[in-house]
Short mmCIF file of C-alpha atoms in Angstrom, two decimals:
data_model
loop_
_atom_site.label_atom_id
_atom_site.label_comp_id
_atom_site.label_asym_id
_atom_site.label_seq_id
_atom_site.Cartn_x
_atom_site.Cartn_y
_atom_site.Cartn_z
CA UNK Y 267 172.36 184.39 153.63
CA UNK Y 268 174.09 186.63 155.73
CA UNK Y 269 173.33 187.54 159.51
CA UNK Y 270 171.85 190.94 158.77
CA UNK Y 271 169.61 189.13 155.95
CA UNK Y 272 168.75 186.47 158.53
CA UNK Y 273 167.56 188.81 160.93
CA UNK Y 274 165.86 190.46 158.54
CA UNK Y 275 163.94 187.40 157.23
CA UNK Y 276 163.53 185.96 161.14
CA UNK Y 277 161.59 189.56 161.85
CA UNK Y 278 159.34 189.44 158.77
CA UNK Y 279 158.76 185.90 159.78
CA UNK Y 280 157.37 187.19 163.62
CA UNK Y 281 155.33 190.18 162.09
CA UNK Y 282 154.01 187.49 159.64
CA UNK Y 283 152.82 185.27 162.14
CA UNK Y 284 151.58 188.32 164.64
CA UNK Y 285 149.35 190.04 161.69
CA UNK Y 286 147.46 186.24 160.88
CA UNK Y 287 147.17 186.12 164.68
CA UNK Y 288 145.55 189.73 164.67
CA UNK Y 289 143.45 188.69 161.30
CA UNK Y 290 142.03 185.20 162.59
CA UNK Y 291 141.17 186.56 166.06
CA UNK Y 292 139.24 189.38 164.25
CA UNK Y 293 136.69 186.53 163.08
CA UNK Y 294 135.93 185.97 166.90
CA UNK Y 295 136.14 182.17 165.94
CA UNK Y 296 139.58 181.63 166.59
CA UNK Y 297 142.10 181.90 170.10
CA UNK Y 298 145.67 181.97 168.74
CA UNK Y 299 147.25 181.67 171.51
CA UNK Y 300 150.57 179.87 170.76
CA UNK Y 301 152.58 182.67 168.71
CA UNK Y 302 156.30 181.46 167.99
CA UNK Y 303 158.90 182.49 169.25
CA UNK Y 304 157.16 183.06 172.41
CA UNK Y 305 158.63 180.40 174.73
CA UNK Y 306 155.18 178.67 176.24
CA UNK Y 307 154.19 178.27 172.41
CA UNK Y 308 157.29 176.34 171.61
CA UNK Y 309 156.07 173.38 172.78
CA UNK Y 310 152.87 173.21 171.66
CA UNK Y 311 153.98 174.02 168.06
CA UNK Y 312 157.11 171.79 167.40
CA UNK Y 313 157.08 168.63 166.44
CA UNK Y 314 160.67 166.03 165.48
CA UNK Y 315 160.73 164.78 161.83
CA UNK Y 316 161.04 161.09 162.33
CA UNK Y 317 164.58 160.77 160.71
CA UNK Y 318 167.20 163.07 160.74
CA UNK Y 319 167.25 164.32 164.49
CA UNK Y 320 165.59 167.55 163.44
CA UNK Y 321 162.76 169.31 165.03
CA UNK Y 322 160.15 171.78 163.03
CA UNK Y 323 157.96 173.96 164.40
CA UNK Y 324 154.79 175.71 162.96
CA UNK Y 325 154.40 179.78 163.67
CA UNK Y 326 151.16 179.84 165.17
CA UNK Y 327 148.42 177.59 167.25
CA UNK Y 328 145.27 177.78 169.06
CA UNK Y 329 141.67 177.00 169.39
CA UNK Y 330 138.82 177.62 167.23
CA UNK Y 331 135.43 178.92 169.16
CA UNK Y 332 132.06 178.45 168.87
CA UNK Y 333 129.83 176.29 165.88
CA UNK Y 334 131.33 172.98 164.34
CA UNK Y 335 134.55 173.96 165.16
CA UNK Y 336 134.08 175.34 169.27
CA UNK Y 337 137.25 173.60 170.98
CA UNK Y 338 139.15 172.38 168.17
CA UNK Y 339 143.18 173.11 167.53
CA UNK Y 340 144.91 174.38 164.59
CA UNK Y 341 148.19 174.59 163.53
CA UNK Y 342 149.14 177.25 161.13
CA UNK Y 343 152.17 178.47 158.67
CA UNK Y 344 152.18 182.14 157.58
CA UNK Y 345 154.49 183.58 154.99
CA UNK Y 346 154.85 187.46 155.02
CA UNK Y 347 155.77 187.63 151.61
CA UNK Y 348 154.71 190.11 148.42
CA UNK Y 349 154.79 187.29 145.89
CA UNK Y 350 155.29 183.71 145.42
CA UNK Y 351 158.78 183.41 145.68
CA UNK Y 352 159.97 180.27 147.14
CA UNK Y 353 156.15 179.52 148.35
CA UNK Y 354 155.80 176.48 146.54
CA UNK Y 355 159.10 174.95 147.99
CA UNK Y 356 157.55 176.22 151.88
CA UNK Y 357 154.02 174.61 151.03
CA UNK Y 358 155.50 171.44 149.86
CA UNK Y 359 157.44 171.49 153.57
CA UNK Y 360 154.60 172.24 155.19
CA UNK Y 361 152.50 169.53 154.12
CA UNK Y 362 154.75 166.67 155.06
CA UNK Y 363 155.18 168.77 158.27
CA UNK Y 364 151.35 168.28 158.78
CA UNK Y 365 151.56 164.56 157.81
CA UNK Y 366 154.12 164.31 160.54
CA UNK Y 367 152.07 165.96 163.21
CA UNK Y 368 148.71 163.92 162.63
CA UNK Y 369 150.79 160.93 162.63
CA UNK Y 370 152.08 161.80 165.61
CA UNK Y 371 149.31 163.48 167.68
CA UNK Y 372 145.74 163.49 165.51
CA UNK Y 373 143.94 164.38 169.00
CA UNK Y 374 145.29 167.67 168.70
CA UNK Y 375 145.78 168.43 164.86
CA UNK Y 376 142.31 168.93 163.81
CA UNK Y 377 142.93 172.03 161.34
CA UNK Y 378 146.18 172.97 159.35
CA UNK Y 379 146.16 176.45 157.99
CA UNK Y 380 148.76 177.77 155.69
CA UNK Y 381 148.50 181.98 155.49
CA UNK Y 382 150.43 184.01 153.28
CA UNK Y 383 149.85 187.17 151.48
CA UNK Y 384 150.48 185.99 147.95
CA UNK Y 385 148.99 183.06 145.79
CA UNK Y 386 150.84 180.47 144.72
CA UNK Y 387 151.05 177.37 142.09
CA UNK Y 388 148.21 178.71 140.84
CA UNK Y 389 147.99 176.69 138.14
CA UNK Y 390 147.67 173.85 140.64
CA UNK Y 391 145.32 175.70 143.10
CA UNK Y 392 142.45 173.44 142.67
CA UNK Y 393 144.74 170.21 143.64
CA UNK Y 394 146.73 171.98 146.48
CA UNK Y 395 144.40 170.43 149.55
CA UNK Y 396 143.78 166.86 147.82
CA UNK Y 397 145.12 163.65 149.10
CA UNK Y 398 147.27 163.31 145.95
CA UNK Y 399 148.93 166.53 146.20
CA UNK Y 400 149.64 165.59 149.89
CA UNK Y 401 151.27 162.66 149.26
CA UNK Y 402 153.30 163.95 146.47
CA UNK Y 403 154.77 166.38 148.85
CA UNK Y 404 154.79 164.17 151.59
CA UNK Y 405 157.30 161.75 149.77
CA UNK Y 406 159.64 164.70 148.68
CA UNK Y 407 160.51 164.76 151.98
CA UNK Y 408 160.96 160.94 152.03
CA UNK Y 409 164.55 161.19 153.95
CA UNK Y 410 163.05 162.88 157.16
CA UNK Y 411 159.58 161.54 156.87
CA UNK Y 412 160.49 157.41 156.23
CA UNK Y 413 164.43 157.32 156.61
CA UNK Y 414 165.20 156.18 153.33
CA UNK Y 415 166.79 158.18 150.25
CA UNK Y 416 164.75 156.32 147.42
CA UNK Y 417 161.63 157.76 147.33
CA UNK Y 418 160.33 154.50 145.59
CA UNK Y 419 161.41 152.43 148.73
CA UNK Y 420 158.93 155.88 150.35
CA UNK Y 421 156.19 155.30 148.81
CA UNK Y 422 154.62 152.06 149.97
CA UNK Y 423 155.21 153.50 153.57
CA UNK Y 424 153.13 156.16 153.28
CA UNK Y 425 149.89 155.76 155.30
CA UNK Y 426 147.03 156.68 153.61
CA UNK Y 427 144.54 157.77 156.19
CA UNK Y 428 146.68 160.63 157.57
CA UNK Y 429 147.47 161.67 154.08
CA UNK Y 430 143.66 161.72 153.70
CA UNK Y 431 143.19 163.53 157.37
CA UNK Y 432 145.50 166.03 156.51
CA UNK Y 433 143.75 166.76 152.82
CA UNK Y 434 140.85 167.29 154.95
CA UNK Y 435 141.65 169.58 157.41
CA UNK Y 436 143.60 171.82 155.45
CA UNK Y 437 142.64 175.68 155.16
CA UNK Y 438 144.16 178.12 152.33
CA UNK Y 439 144.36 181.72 153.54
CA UNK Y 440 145.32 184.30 151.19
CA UNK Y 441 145.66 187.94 153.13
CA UNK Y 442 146.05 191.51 151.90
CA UNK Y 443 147.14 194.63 153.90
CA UNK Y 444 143.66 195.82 152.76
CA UNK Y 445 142.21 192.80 153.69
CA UNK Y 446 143.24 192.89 157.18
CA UNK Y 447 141.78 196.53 157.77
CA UNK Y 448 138.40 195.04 157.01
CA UNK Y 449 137.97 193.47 159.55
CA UNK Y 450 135.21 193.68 163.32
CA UNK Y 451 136.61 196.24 165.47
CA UNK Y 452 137.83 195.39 168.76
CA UNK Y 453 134.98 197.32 170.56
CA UNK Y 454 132.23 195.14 168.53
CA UNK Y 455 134.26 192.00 169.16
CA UNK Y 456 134.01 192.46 172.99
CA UNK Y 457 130.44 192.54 172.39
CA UNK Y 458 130.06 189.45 170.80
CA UNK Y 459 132.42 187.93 173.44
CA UNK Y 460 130.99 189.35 176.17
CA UNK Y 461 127.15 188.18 174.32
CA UNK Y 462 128.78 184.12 174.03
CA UNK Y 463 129.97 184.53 177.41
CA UNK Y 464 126.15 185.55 178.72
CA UNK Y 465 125.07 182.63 176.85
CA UNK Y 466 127.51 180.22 177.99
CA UNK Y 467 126.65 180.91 181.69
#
């Protein structure tokens, strides 16, 4: 890839992850607050794979408001892209990417959503949030999750219950530049804000 293609990619990547923040804080149930590449986000969102002496980051973080969900994080992966691509490869990534962070921190990781604006594996879609799937993915990244390069050797090391968490706290988002037109206006949203607010006092 060359620089002009990376900067190209790097920019898509920030609109990406700007236009989910826009979308989920249109539901007035979510606070995404942590926006990569804004600096105080950084650390809230990256995370070091246990082997390798790498660090990964996801492109968005926050709260969720109000219901079942009032004061609960999420961590979430967008990909601005028109179709599939290379999806699959980035959804395989991101899963043992959410293995490592509940391992690591479960206090904080109650919700992992993935957003992009094209389907994917969708011969698969029914098995893409089961604890199977996870762990499937999870040990293709056996090197940087376990340390080893035989993904045999992986598997008994994998620990079922955050393979399990993670199945269950994962969200699918498919988006459309339709989609995200359709959404509560800012002037009603302040309304129900301002009405939870009221409430709350």
């Amino acid at each position: 890839m060359t620089r002009i293609e990376g900067e190209s990619a790097q920019a898509k990547g920030a609109d990406g992850a700007q236009r989910a923040k826009r979308w989920l804080e249109s539901t007035t149930r979510v606070n995404a607050q942590w926006v990569n590449p804004n600096p105080p986000a950084v650390a809230k969102l990256t995370f070091a794979w246990p082997h390798g002496g790498q660090n990964f980051s996801f492109d968005l973080g926050g709260t969720l408001k109000y219901g079942e969900y009032d004061g609960q994080e999420f961590f979430a992966e967008s990909k601005n892209y028109a179709e599939p691509s290379d999806l699959p490869k980035h959804y395989s990534k991101f899963l043992a990417q959410c293995y490592v962070a509940y391992d690591k921190m479960p206090a904080r990781a109650d919700h992992f959503m993935w957003i992009a604006w094209s389907p994917h594996s969708i011969t698969d879609w029914p098995k893409l949030t089961t604890a199977d799937y996870v762990r499937a993915h999870v040990l293709k990244h056996h090197e940087r999750v376990f340390g080893t390069d035989n993904e045999a050797m992986a598997a008994p090391l994998v620990n079922e219950d955050v393979v399990s968490a993670v199945a269950s706290r994962l969200w699918l988002v498919v988006l459309s530049q339709k989609q995200e037109t359709l959404v509560i206006s800012k002037e009603h949203r302040s309304v129900i804000e301002a009405y939870e607010t009221r409430r709350g006092e």
